[in-house]
Coordinates of C-alpha atoms and ligand atoms in Angstrom, one line a residue:
Chain A
M1 CA -58.7 57.0 4.7
V2 CA -57.4 54.4 2.4
K3 CA -57.6 50.8 3.4
K4 CA -56.5 47.9 1.2
T5 CA -55.9 44.3 1.8
I6 CA -53.1 42.0 0.6
H7 CA -55.8 40.0 -1.0
E8 CA -57.0 43.0 -3.1
I9 CA -53.5 43.8 -4.1
N10 CA -52.7 40.3 -5.2
S11 CA -55.8 40.1 -7.3
R12 CA -54.6 43.2 -9.1
I13 CA -51.2 41.6 -9.5
R14 CA -53.1 38.6 -11.0
D15 CA -55.2 40.6 -13.5
G16 CA -52.3 42.9 -14.4
S17 CA -53.8 46.1 -13.1
V18 CA -51.5 46.5 -10.1
S19 CA -49.7 49.9 -9.7
V20 CA -46.1 49.2 -8.5
V21 CA -43.3 51.8 -8.2
T22 CA -39.8 51.8 -6.7
A23 CA -39.1 53.5 -3.4
E24 CA -37.2 56.2 -5.3
E25 CA -40.2 56.9 -7.5
M26 CA -42.5 56.8 -4.5
V27 CA -40.7 59.8 -3.0
H28 CA -41.9 62.0 -5.8
I29 CA -45.4 60.5 -5.9
V30 CA -46.0 61.2 -2.2
G31 CA -44.4 64.7 -2.7
E32 CA -47.0 65.4 -5.4
L33 CA -50.1 63.6 -4.2
G34 CA -49.6 63.5 -0.5
A35 CA -49.7 60.3 1.5
E36 CA -53.4 59.7 1.0
G37 CA -53.3 60.3 -2.7
A38 CA -50.3 58.1 -3.1
A39 CA -51.8 55.3 -1.1
K40 CA -54.8 55.4 -3.5
E41 CA -52.6 55.5 -6.5
V42 CA -49.9 53.0 -5.6
D43 CA -50.3 49.3 -4.5
V44 CA -46.7 48.1 -4.0
V45 CA -43.4 49.9 -3.4
T46 CA -40.2 47.9 -4.2
T47 CA -36.9 48.4 -2.4
G48 CA -33.5 47.0 -3.1
T49 CA -30.0 46.7 -1.6
F50 CA -26.8 45.2 -2.7
G51 CA -23.8 45.0 -0.4
A52 CA -21.5 43.0 1.7
M53 CA -23.5 40.7 4.0
C54 CA -21.0 38.7 6.1
S55 CA -23.7 36.8 7.9
S56 CA -24.6 34.6 4.9
G57 CA -24.3 31.0 4.1
V58 CA -25.9 28.0 2.5
W59 CA -27.2 24.7 3.9
L60 CA -26.2 21.9 1.6
N61 CA -27.3 18.3 1.5
F62 CA -24.9 16.1 -0.4
G63 CA -26.9 12.9 -0.4
H64 CA -25.5 9.6 1.0
S65 CA -22.3 8.0 -0.2
E66 CA -21.8 4.2 -0.6
P67 CA -20.8 3.0 2.0
P68 CA -22.3 5.9 3.9
I69 CA -20.4 8.4 6.0
K70 CA -21.4 10.5 9.0
M71 CA -19.3 13.6 8.2
Q72 CA -17.4 14.9 11.2
K73 CA -15.5 17.6 9.2
V74 CA -16.2 18.6 5.7
F75 CA -14.2 20.9 3.3
L76 CA -15.4 22.4 0.1
N77 CA -12.5 23.6 -2.1
D78 CA -10.5 23.5 1.2
V79 CA -13.0 25.8 3.0
E80 CA -14.4 24.2 6.1
A81 CA -18.2 23.9 6.3
Y82 CA -20.0 23.3 9.6
T83 CA -21.4 19.7 9.7
G84 CA -22.3 19.3 13.4
V85 CA -25.8 18.1 12.5
A86 CA -27.0 15.0 10.6
A87 CA -24.7 12.8 8.4
V88 CA -24.4 14.7 5.1
D89 CA -25.7 18.2 5.9
A90 CA -23.3 21.1 6.1
F91 CA -23.5 24.9 6.4
I92 CA -20.9 26.8 4.3
G93 CA -20.5 30.3 5.7
A94 CA -19.4 33.2 3.6
T95 CA -16.5 34.4 5.7
Q96 CA -14.8 31.0 6.4
I97 CA -11.5 31.2 4.7
S98 CA -9.6 28.5 2.8
E99 CA -7.2 26.2 4.6
T100 CA -4.7 26.6 1.8
L101 CA -5.4 30.0 0.1
G102 CA -6.2 32.0 3.2
M103 CA -8.1 35.2 2.7
D104 CA -8.0 35.0 -1.1
Y105 CA -10.7 32.4 -1.2
G106 CA -13.5 31.7 1.2
G107 CA -17.0 30.3 1.7
A108 CA -18.4 33.2 -0.4
H109 CA -16.3 32.1 -3.3
V110 CA -17.5 28.5 -3.0
I111 CA -21.1 29.8 -3.0
E112 CA -20.4 32.0 -6.1
D113 CA -18.6 29.1 -7.9
L114 CA -21.6 26.8 -7.2
I115 CA -24.0 29.3 -8.7
R116 CA -21.8 29.7 -11.7
G117 CA -22.1 26.0 -12.3
K118 CA -18.5 25.1 -11.4
S119 CA -17.8 21.9 -9.6
V120 CA -16.2 22.0 -6.1
N121 CA -14.1 19.4 -4.4
L122 CA -15.6 17.9 -1.3
H123 CA -13.4 16.3 1.3
A124 CA -15.0 14.8 4.4
I125 CA -13.7 12.8 7.4
S126 CA -15.3 10.8 10.1
H127 CA -14.5 8.4 12.9
G128 CA -16.7 5.7 11.4
T129 CA -19.7 4.0 13.1
D130 CA -21.6 0.8 12.7
C131 CA -24.3 2.6 10.7
Y132 CA -21.8 4.9 8.9
P133 CA -18.7 2.9 8.4
R134 CA -16.8 5.2 5.9
K135 CA -14.0 7.3 7.4
V136 CA -12.9 9.4 4.4
L137 CA -14.6 10.7 1.4
D138 CA -13.4 12.7 -1.6
T139 CA -15.7 13.7 -4.5
T140 CA -16.5 16.6 -6.8
L141 CA -20.0 18.1 -6.9
T142 CA -21.9 20.8 -8.7
L143 CA -24.9 22.6 -7.5
E144 CA -27.1 20.3 -9.6
D145 CA -25.8 17.3 -7.6
M146 CA -26.9 18.5 -4.3
N147 CA -30.3 17.6 -3.0
Q148 CA -30.8 21.0 -1.4
A149 CA -28.8 24.1 -1.4
I150 CA -30.7 26.6 0.7
M151 CA -29.3 30.0 1.4
M152 CA -30.1 30.8 5.1
N153 CA -28.6 34.0 6.4
P154 CA -28.8 34.8 10.1
R155 CA -28.4 38.6 9.6
N156 CA -28.9 40.5 6.4
A157 CA -30.0 43.9 5.1
Y158 CA -29.2 46.2 8.0
Q159 CA -31.7 49.0 8.1
K160 CA -28.7 51.4 8.0
Y161 CA -25.1 51.1 9.0
N162 CA -22.4 53.2 10.6
A163 CA -20.0 55.1 8.3
A164 CA -16.3 54.5 8.9
T165 CA -13.2 56.8 9.1
N166 CA -9.8 56.6 10.7
S167 CA -8.1 59.1 13.0
T168 CA -4.8 57.3 13.3
K169 CA -1.5 58.0 11.4
S170 CA -1.6 54.8 9.3
T171 CA -4.0 53.1 6.9
I172 CA -6.1 50.4 8.4
H173 CA -7.9 47.5 6.6
T174 CA -11.4 46.8 7.8
Y175 CA -14.6 45.2 6.6
M176 CA -15.5 48.8 5.7
G177 CA -12.5 48.9 3.2
S178 CA -9.2 50.7 3.4
L179 CA -9.4 53.7 5.7
L180 CA -6.7 56.2 5.0
P181 CA -4.8 58.0 7.8
S182 CA -5.9 61.3 9.4
F183 CA -9.5 61.1 8.3
G184 CA -8.4 60.6 4.8
N185 CA -11.7 59.1 3.6
V186 CA -15.1 57.9 4.8
T187 CA -16.8 54.7 3.7
Y188 CA -20.4 53.7 4.2
S189 CA -22.9 51.0 3.3
G190 CA -26.6 50.9 2.7
A191 CA -29.1 51.9 0.0
G192 CA -30.6 54.8 1.9
V193 CA -33.8 55.8 -0.1
L194 CA -34.0 52.2 -1.3
S195 CA -33.2 50.4 1.9
P196 CA -35.8 47.7 2.6
L197 CA -36.1 48.2 6.4
S198 CA -35.8 52.0 6.3
N199 CA -38.9 52.1 4.0
D200 CA -41.0 50.4 6.7
P201 CA -39.2 51.2 9.9
D202 CA -42.2 50.2 12.1
Y203 CA -42.4 46.8 10.3
M204 CA -46.1 47.3 9.5
T205 CA -45.7 44.8 6.6
I206 CA -42.3 43.1 7.2
G207 CA -41.8 39.9 9.2
T208 CA -41.7 36.2 9.3
G209 CA -43.1 34.9 6.0
T210 CA -42.6 38.0 3.9
R211 CA -41.8 37.0 0.3
I212 CA -38.8 38.9 -1.0
F213 CA -36.2 39.1 -3.8
L214 CA -33.1 37.2 -2.7
G215 CA -30.1 36.8 -4.9
G216 CA -32.1 37.0 -8.1
T217 CA -34.9 34.7 -7.1
Q218 CA -37.9 34.6 -4.7
G219 CA -37.0 34.1 -1.0
Y220 CA -38.5 34.6 2.4
I221 CA -37.9 36.5 5.6
T222 CA -37.8 33.9 8.3
G223 CA -37.8 36.3 11.2
Q224 CA -35.7 38.9 13.0
G225 CA -32.0 38.8 12.2
T226 CA -29.4 38.1 14.9
Q227 CA -28.3 41.3 16.6
H228 CA -31.6 42.9 15.5
S229 CA -31.6 46.2 17.2
S230 CA -34.7 48.0 16.0
G231 CA -34.7 50.4 19.0
G232 CA -31.7 52.3 17.6
G233 CA -32.8 51.9 14.0
F234 CA -30.5 48.9 13.3
G235 CA -33.0 46.3 12.5
T236 CA -31.9 43.2 10.5
M237 CA -33.6 40.2 9.1
M238 CA -33.0 36.5 8.8
V239 CA -33.7 35.3 5.3
Q240 CA -33.9 32.1 3.2
G241 CA -33.9 31.3 -0.5
D242 CA -33.1 28.5 -3.0
L243 CA -29.5 28.9 -4.1
K244 CA -30.3 26.7 -7.2
N245 CA -32.3 29.6 -8.7
M246 CA -29.9 32.4 -7.8
S247 CA -27.9 34.5 -10.3
P248 CA -24.3 35.6 -10.1
D249 CA -25.5 39.1 -11.0
Y250 CA -26.8 39.3 -7.4
V251 CA -24.5 36.9 -5.4
R252 CA -20.8 37.9 -5.5
A253 CA -17.9 36.9 -3.4
A254 CA -15.7 39.6 -2.1
N255 CA -12.3 40.0 -0.4
F256 CA -11.5 42.8 2.0
A257 CA -7.8 43.2 2.1
G258 CA -6.6 42.4 5.7
Y259 CA -10.1 41.4 6.8
G260 CA -11.1 38.4 4.8
T261 CA -13.9 37.2 2.6
S262 CA -17.6 38.3 2.5
L263 CA -20.6 37.8 0.2
Y264 CA -22.2 40.7 -1.7
L265 CA -25.8 39.9 -1.9
G266 CA -28.8 41.5 -3.5
M267 CA -32.1 41.7 -1.8
G268 CA -35.4 43.5 -2.2
V269 CA -38.5 43.7 -0.1
P270 CA -41.9 44.6 -1.6
I271 CA -43.9 46.9 0.6
P272 CA -47.7 46.6 0.0
I273 CA -49.3 50.0 0.5
L274 CA -52.3 49.1 2.6
N275 CA -52.9 52.6 4.0
E276 CA -51.5 56.1 4.1
Q277 CA -49.1 55.5 7.0
I278 CA -47.3 52.9 5.0
A279 CA -47.3 55.2 2.0
Q280 CA -45.8 58.0 4.1
A281 CA -43.1 55.7 5.4
T282 CA -42.0 54.7 1.9
A283 CA -41.5 58.3 1.0
V284 CA -38.3 58.3 3.1
T285 CA -35.3 60.0 1.4
D286 CA -31.5 59.8 1.8
A287 CA -31.8 63.2 3.6
D288 CA -34.1 61.7 6.2
I289 CA -31.8 58.8 7.2
T290 CA -29.0 59.7 9.6
T291 CA -26.1 57.6 10.8
N292 CA -22.8 58.2 12.7
I293 CA -19.4 58.3 11.2
L294 CA -17.3 56.2 13.6
D295 CA -13.6 56.2 14.2
Y296 CA -12.5 52.7 13.2
G297 CA -8.9 53.7 14.4
V298 CA -10.1 53.1 17.9
P299 CA -9.9 49.4 18.5
S300 CA -12.9 49.1 20.8
R301 CA -16.5 48.0 20.7
D302 CA -17.5 51.5 21.6
R303 CA -15.9 53.4 18.7
P304 CA -16.3 57.1 19.2
A305 CA -18.6 59.0 16.7
V306 CA -16.8 61.7 14.8
R307 CA -20.1 63.3 13.7
Q308 CA -23.6 62.5 12.5
V309 CA -24.4 62.5 8.8
T310 CA -27.3 61.8 6.5
Y311 CA -27.1 59.4 3.6
A312 CA -27.7 62.4 1.3
E313 CA -24.4 63.9 2.5
L314 CA -22.6 60.6 2.3
R315 CA -23.9 60.1 -1.3
S316 CA -22.8 63.6 -2.4
G317 CA -19.1 62.4 -2.6
S318 CA -17.6 64.2 0.4
V319 CA -18.5 65.2 3.9
E320 CA -16.9 67.8 6.2
I321 CA -14.8 66.7 9.1
D322 CA -13.0 69.4 11.1
G323 CA -13.4 71.9 8.4
R324 CA -12.0 69.6 5.7
D325 CA -13.8 68.0 2.8
V326 CA -13.3 64.3 3.1
P327 CA -14.1 62.0 0.1
T328 CA -16.7 59.3 0.6
S329 CA -17.1 55.9 -0.9
S330 CA -20.0 53.6 -0.8
M331 CA -19.0 49.9 -0.1
S332 CA -22.5 48.8 -1.4
S333 CA -23.6 49.3 -4.9
F334 CA -26.5 51.9 -5.4
K335 CA -26.7 51.0 -9.1
K336 CA -27.3 47.3 -8.3
S337 CA -29.8 48.3 -5.6
R338 CA -31.7 50.2 -8.2
M339 CA -31.6 47.3 -10.6
I340 CA -33.0 45.0 -7.9
A341 CA -35.9 47.4 -7.0
S342 CA -36.7 47.7 -10.8
E343 CA -36.5 44.0 -11.3
L344 CA -38.8 43.2 -8.4
K345 CA -41.1 45.9 -9.7
E346 CA -41.2 44.1 -13.1
W347 CA -41.8 40.7 -11.6
I348 CA -44.9 42.1 -9.7
A349 CA -46.1 44.1 -12.8
R350 CA -45.8 40.9 -14.9
G351 CA -47.8 38.8 -12.3
D352 CA -44.8 36.6 -11.4
F353 CA -44.5 37.7 -7.8
F354 CA -47.2 38.1 -5.1
V355 CA -47.0 40.1 -1.9
S356 CA -47.6 38.5 1.4
M357 CA -48.6 39.5 4.9
P358 CA -46.2 38.3 7.6
A359 CA -47.3 35.6 10.0
E360 CA -45.5 37.7 12.6
R361 CA -44.0 41.2 12.3
L362 CA -40.4 41.9 13.2
P363 CA -40.0 42.9 16.8
K364 CA -39.9 46.7 17.5
D365 CA -38.0 48.5 20.2
V366 CA -35.5 45.8 21.0
S367 CA -31.8 46.4 21.4
A368 CA -28.8 44.1 21.0
R369 CA -26.6 43.9 24.2
P370 CA -22.8 43.8 24.3
M371 CA -21.2 40.6 25.4
K372 CA -21.1 39.7 29.1
Q373 CA -17.4 39.0 29.9
T374 CA -16.8 37.1 33.1
E375 CA -13.0 37.2 32.9
G376 CA -12.7 40.9 33.1
I377 CA -10.8 42.8 30.5
A378 CA -7.0 42.7 31.2
L379 CA -5.2 46.0 31.0
V380 CA -1.5 46.5 30.3
S381 CA -1.1 47.9 33.9
D382 CA -2.3 44.5 35.2
I383 CA 0.6 42.6 33.8
M384 CA 3.4 44.9 32.9
A385 CA 6.7 44.7 34.8
V386 CA 7.1 47.9 36.7
S387 CA 10.8 47.6 37.6
V388 CA 12.4 48.7 34.4
V389 CA 16.0 49.3 33.7
T390 CA 16.7 52.1 31.2
I391 CA 19.9 53.3 29.7
G392 CA 21.0 56.8 28.7
M393 CA 21.5 57.6 25.0
G394 CA 25.1 58.8 25.7
A395 CA 26.1 55.4 27.3
S396 CA 28.6 53.3 25.6
I397 CA 27.8 50.0 24.0
Y398 CA 29.9 48.3 26.6
D399 CA 27.7 49.8 29.4
A400 CA 24.6 48.6 27.6
A401 CA 26.0 45.1 27.3
K402 CA 26.9 45.1 30.9
T403 CA 23.4 46.2 32.0
I404 CA 21.9 43.5 30.0
M405 CA 24.1 40.9 31.5
D406 CA 23.6 42.2 35.1
T407 CA 19.8 42.6 34.9
D408 CA 18.7 39.8 32.6
F409 CA 16.5 42.2 30.6
N410 CA 16.7 41.6 26.9
H411 CA 15.3 45.1 25.9
L412 CA 16.6 48.3 27.2
P413 CA 14.6 51.5 26.7
V414 CA 16.9 54.3 25.9
V415 CA 16.2 57.7 27.5
D416 CA 17.5 61.3 27.1
E417 CA 18.7 63.6 29.9
N418 CA 15.0 64.3 30.8
E419 CA 14.4 60.6 31.2
C420 CA 12.1 60.6 28.2
L421 CA 12.1 57.6 25.8
V422 CA 14.0 58.2 22.6
G423 CA 14.9 54.6 21.5
I424 CA 15.3 51.0 22.4
I425 CA 18.3 48.6 22.3
T426 CA 18.4 44.9 22.4
A427 CA 21.0 42.3 23.0
W428 CA 20.8 41.5 19.3
D429 CA 21.6 45.2 18.4
I430 CA 24.7 45.0 20.5
S431 CA 25.9 41.7 19.1
K432 CA 25.4 43.1 15.6
A433 CA 27.4 46.3 16.4
V434 CA 30.2 44.2 18.0
S435 CA 30.3 41.8 15.0
Q436 CA 30.7 44.8 12.7
N437 CA 33.5 46.1 14.9
K438 CA 31.4 49.2 15.8
F439 CA 32.0 50.4 19.4
D440 CA 29.9 53.6 19.3
L441 CA 27.4 55.0 21.7
V442 CA 24.0 53.6 22.4
E443 CA 22.4 56.4 20.5
D444 CA 24.2 55.4 17.3
I445 CA 22.8 51.9 17.2
M446 CA 19.5 52.1 18.9
T447 CA 16.2 51.7 17.1
R448 CA 14.6 55.2 17.2
K449 CA 11.1 54.2 16.1
V450 CA 10.0 52.6 19.3
I451 CA 6.6 50.7 19.4
T452 CA 5.1 51.6 22.8
S453 CA 2.0 51.2 24.7
S454 CA 0.2 53.0 27.5
A455 CA -0.8 51.5 30.9
D456 CA -4.6 51.8 30.3
E457 CA -4.6 50.0 27.0
R458 CA -6.2 46.5 26.6
V459 CA -3.9 43.7 26.5
A460 CA -5.5 42.1 23.4
V461 CA -5.0 45.3 21.5
V462 CA -1.4 45.6 22.5
A463 CA -0.8 41.9 21.6
R464 CA -2.0 42.6 18.1
R465 CA 0.3 45.6 17.7
M466 CA 3.3 43.4 18.9
D467 CA 2.3 40.9 16.2
Q468 CA 1.9 43.5 13.4
D469 CA 5.2 45.2 14.2
S470 CA 7.0 41.9 15.0
V471 CA 8.4 43.0 18.3
S472 CA 8.5 40.9 21.5
A473 CA 8.6 43.7 24.1
M474 CA 7.3 47.3 24.4
P475 CA 8.0 50.0 26.8
V476 CA 4.9 51.3 28.6
I477 CA 5.1 55.1 28.7
N478 CA 3.1 57.9 30.3
K479 CA 1.9 61.1 28.7
G480 CA 5.3 62.7 29.2
R481 CA 7.1 59.7 27.4
R482 CA 8.6 58.6 30.7
V483 CA 9.0 54.8 30.8
I484 CA 6.8 53.4 33.6
G485 CA 6.9 49.7 32.7
M486 CA 7.6 47.1 30.2
I487 CA 5.3 44.5 28.6
T488 CA 6.6 41.4 26.8
S489 CA 5.0 38.8 24.6
D490 CA 5.9 36.3 27.4
D491 CA 3.8 38.2 29.9
I492 CA 0.9 38.1 27.4
S493 CA 1.2 34.3 26.8
K494 CA 1.3 33.7 30.5
L495 CA -1.9 35.7 31.0
Y496 CA -3.8 33.7 28.3
A497 CA -2.2 30.4 29.5
R498 CA -3.5 31.0 33.0
R499 CA -7.0 31.5 31.6
S500 CA -7.3 28.6 29.4
Chain B
M1 CA 3.7 60.8 -19.9
K2 CA 4.2 59.7 -16.3
I3 CA 7.5 58.6 -14.8
K4 CA 8.7 57.3 -11.4
I5 CA 11.9 58.6 -10.0
N6 CA 13.6 56.6 -7.3
I7 CA 16.2 58.3 -5.2
S8 CA 18.4 56.3 -2.9
S9 CA 19.4 57.5 0.6
D10 CA 23.0 58.5 -0.3
I11 CA 21.8 61.3 -2.7
L12 CA 18.5 62.0 -0.9
T13 CA 19.6 65.5 0.3
K14 CA 21.0 66.6 -3.1
P15 CA 18.7 68.8 -5.3
I16 CA 19.0 66.5 -8.2
M17 CA 15.6 67.2 -9.6
A18 CA 16.1 70.9 -9.6
E19 CA 19.5 70.5 -11.2
A20 CA 18.1 68.2 -13.9
I21 CA 15.3 70.7 -14.7
L22 CA 17.8 73.6 -14.9
E23 CA 20.2 71.6 -17.1
T24 CA 17.7 70.4 -19.6
G25 CA 15.1 73.1 -19.4
V26 CA 12.5 70.3 -19.4
L27 CA 9.5 70.8 -17.0
L28 CA 8.5 68.1 -14.5
N29 CA 5.1 68.2 -13.1
I30 CA 5.2 66.4 -9.8
S31 CA 2.0 64.5 -8.9
Q32 CA 3.2 62.5 -5.9
A33 CA 6.3 62.5 -3.7
H34 CA 7.3 60.4 -0.8
F35 CA 10.5 60.7 1.2
D36 CA 11.7 59.0 4.3
R37 CA 15.1 58.2 5.8
S38 CA 15.8 55.3 3.5
H39 CA 14.6 56.5 0.0
G40 CA 12.6 58.9 -2.0
E41 CA 10.0 58.2 -4.6
V42 CA 8.5 60.8 -6.9
V43 CA 5.9 60.5 -9.6
A44 CA 5.9 63.2 -12.2
D45 CA 4.6 64.1 -15.7
V46 CA 7.1 64.9 -18.5
E47 CA 6.5 65.7 -22.1
K48 CA 6.9 62.6 -24.2
D49 CA 9.5 63.9 -26.6
K50 CA 11.6 65.3 -23.7
F51 CA 11.6 62.1 -21.7
E52 CA 15.0 60.8 -23.0
L53 CA 16.7 64.0 -22.1
M54 CA 15.2 64.3 -18.7
C55 CA 15.8 60.6 -18.0
K56 CA 19.5 60.9 -18.8
A57 CA 19.9 64.1 -16.7
L58 CA 18.3 62.3 -13.7
M59 CA 20.3 59.0 -14.2
D60 CA 23.5 60.9 -14.5
R61 CA 22.8 62.2 -10.9
G62 CA 22.2 58.7 -9.6
A63 CA 18.4 58.5 -9.7
K64 CA 16.5 55.5 -11.1
V65 CA 13.8 56.3 -13.6
T66 CA 10.9 54.1 -14.7
K67 CA 8.2 54.7 -17.2
L68 CA 4.7 54.4 -15.9
D69 CA 3.0 53.5 -19.1
T70 CA 0.6 50.8 -18.0
P71 CA -2.1 52.5 -15.8
I72 CA -4.7 50.7 -13.7
R73 CA -6.6 47.8 -15.3
W74 CA -10.4 47.7 -14.6
D75 CA -12.2 44.4 -15.1
E76 CA -15.8 45.4 -15.8
N77 CA -17.1 41.9 -15.3
E78 CA -15.9 41.7 -11.8
C79 CA -16.9 45.3 -10.9
V80 CA -20.2 45.7 -9.0
E81 CA -20.0 49.5 -9.2
C82 CA -19.9 50.0 -5.4
S83 CA -17.6 53.1 -5.6
A84 CA -15.2 51.9 -2.9
C85 CA -12.3 52.8 -5.1
I86 CA -13.3 56.5 -5.4
S87 CA -12.3 57.8 -2.0
V88 CA -8.9 56.2 -1.9
C89 CA -7.5 57.3 -5.3
P90 CA -5.3 60.3 -4.9
T91 CA -5.8 61.5 -8.5
K92 CA -9.5 61.1 -9.0
V93 CA -9.3 58.3 -11.6
F94 CA -12.7 57.0 -10.5
A95 CA -16.1 58.8 -10.5
L96 CA -19.7 57.9 -10.4
A97 CA -21.9 59.1 -13.4
D98 CA -25.4 60.4 -12.8
D99 CA -26.8 56.9 -13.1
F100 CA -24.3 55.6 -10.5
S101 CA -22.2 53.8 -13.2
L102 CA -18.5 53.8 -12.5
E103 CA -16.3 56.0 -14.8
V104 CA -12.7 55.3 -15.0
D105 CA -10.2 57.8 -16.5
E106 CA -7.0 55.7 -16.4
T107 CA -4.9 58.5 -18.0
K108 CA -4.8 60.2 -14.6
C109 CA -3.4 57.1 -12.9
I110 CA -0.1 57.3 -11.1
Q111 CA 0.0 53.6 -10.2
C112 CA 0.1 54.0 -6.5
A113 CA -1.9 50.7 -6.1
T114 CA -4.1 52.0 -3.3
C115 CA -7.3 51.1 -5.1
V116 CA -6.0 47.5 -5.8
D117 CA -6.2 46.7 -2.1
M118 CA -9.4 48.6 -1.7
C119 CA -11.5 46.9 -4.4
P120 CA -13.6 44.1 -2.7
H121 CA -14.1 42.3 -6.1
N122 CA -10.5 42.1 -7.4
A123 CA -11.7 44.2 -10.3
L124 CA -8.6 46.4 -10.3
S125 CA -5.0 45.4 -11.0
L126 CA -1.6 46.8 -12.0
E127 CA 0.7 45.0 -14.3
N128 CA 3.8 45.5 -12.1
N129 CA 2.0 45.0 -8.9
K130 CA -0.8 42.4 -8.8
Ligands
SF4_1 S1 -14.0 49.2 -5.8 FE1 -13.9 47.6 -7.4 S2 -16.0 46.8 -7.5 FE2 -16.2 48.8 -6.5 S3 -16.6 50.3 -8.1 FE3 -14.3 50.2 -7.8 S4 -13.6 48.7 -9.3 FE4 -15.8 48.4 -9.0
SF4_2 S1 -3.3 53.0 -8.8 FE1 -5.5 53.2 -8.4 S2 -5.6 54.6 -6.6 FE2 -3.5 54.8 -7.5 S3 -3.7 56.5 -9.0 FE3 -4.1 54.6 -10.1 S4 -6.3 54.4 -10.1 FE4 -5.8 55.9 -8.5

């Protein structure tokens, strides 16, 4: 039985005799010496991770202006920061996007620019009060000029994360990157063998007050992260650190095409080896950590799992799906994760960083719940029009025009002799044909690629498809491609108007 | 060298590439082809000194030919070596070395631009694209 205290380890850090290794090195040491031997040999194991952490942001205190202002809204380089607290405090979140540049620039970029020493434009407005008379303020500030710039991230360093793929026929753009059609690739995130929480999954040493590596400087874990779901192996942590001491090597703004901005952040947690159980836990390898590959092509909270994989398989460069080798990409950087574990190891070996025991450990066996929705989830069948007028593909343009005039429907689904959907024709298509002096059949001028929906789809999902494909109505079809209804953007606006 | 051949809808069904190959005796190594109702786009390799010959044969038949001589540009300072680009590149331009550094072999690039959208750090760009 090995039993060490934090105090003993810290005195070894102080006198330079501490034995510290990275979580990758620890795998071999436990393999050679066993957990007990390794626990005697090693005092601290360092971990590291570097990846997209959307739930990141910084509390800034700007100091008071003359005359003073109580900021009601504040923008940094056109990115809104939250200032619903005291007069000149604001939280700039990583994923907030610019009012003018959209997804090309966001809170994450403001944060990186500040660390790089660049000045940012501050614009604030207020309604003015007796104690804070100013209504508008414009100035430029650098990180130096702020009283405090404290990174405070509600949820970072997922223990592990789902891998992503896409079963649909077109590329989708997600926070897991571009996912190619028909299971064309798999992306994943997380440092596996080096992952902080995976190296102490029972949180024997991790919790409120744990001193960590954050963005290139010392930071702290302040408690469990939001959505902490340790029961399923998806623990997270809330962290804090001084932005003024951070380095752009470990804090980098990112853009995910079609999704928005995020912050890549480097973090490392030291794990003091107090006994052999802890030593054993830090021997975890990529092959021991499993996760699911989820189908991001399904626009639902409950994305179906395509299969289970280990991080070792993901890291190998390809995984098998339905008998095919599908290439994998990591969205996080393993190389940087390694650099972080090594840098933290050096700090400890040099006597610059001391380990700590948490005031309270992260909670175990809790799970995050899905949202309670009181409005119910509207389905297409709830709001679609069921009396639909269709037209045969062999009908004349004149017939189509007459049907539109008689029925007041703007969109006519076109069907073949078996009543199956083959196209769609609108009043505009007809006007266009007439203006070009074309008097052909409906099938000659109809749009053949019809955007459709099915009755059991969720309205919110269908609304997004209408937006993306710029259509204002869609035939609702059954499995046999028979038209059973019609849903229009008007129906959808009415639904949401009723609710708001 | 790599070339891009654009074929408009009116000549889409004609075997113009086969004809050009037969006429010139120059080989084309097709690395990517995309056809739909409106147009066709083919990326192919051709020997450098035979380019003019092939280009003329294709243009005579109504195709548009562009040289693809500026491959993907990789900005090492922006890159964090995540490897996101690896799984989307159709020609394996990117790979990870044993130490997890990114290796870029831009000679294989066919300038499809897929990786430009994928890279979260704007480290990849194409001259004619972004
Ligand atoms: S996706 Fe971009 S940042 Fe990631 S490895 Fe490729 S070039 Fe570098
Ligand atoms: S543009 Fe990018 S994805 Fe396409 S071939 Fe070149 S390197 Fe590969």
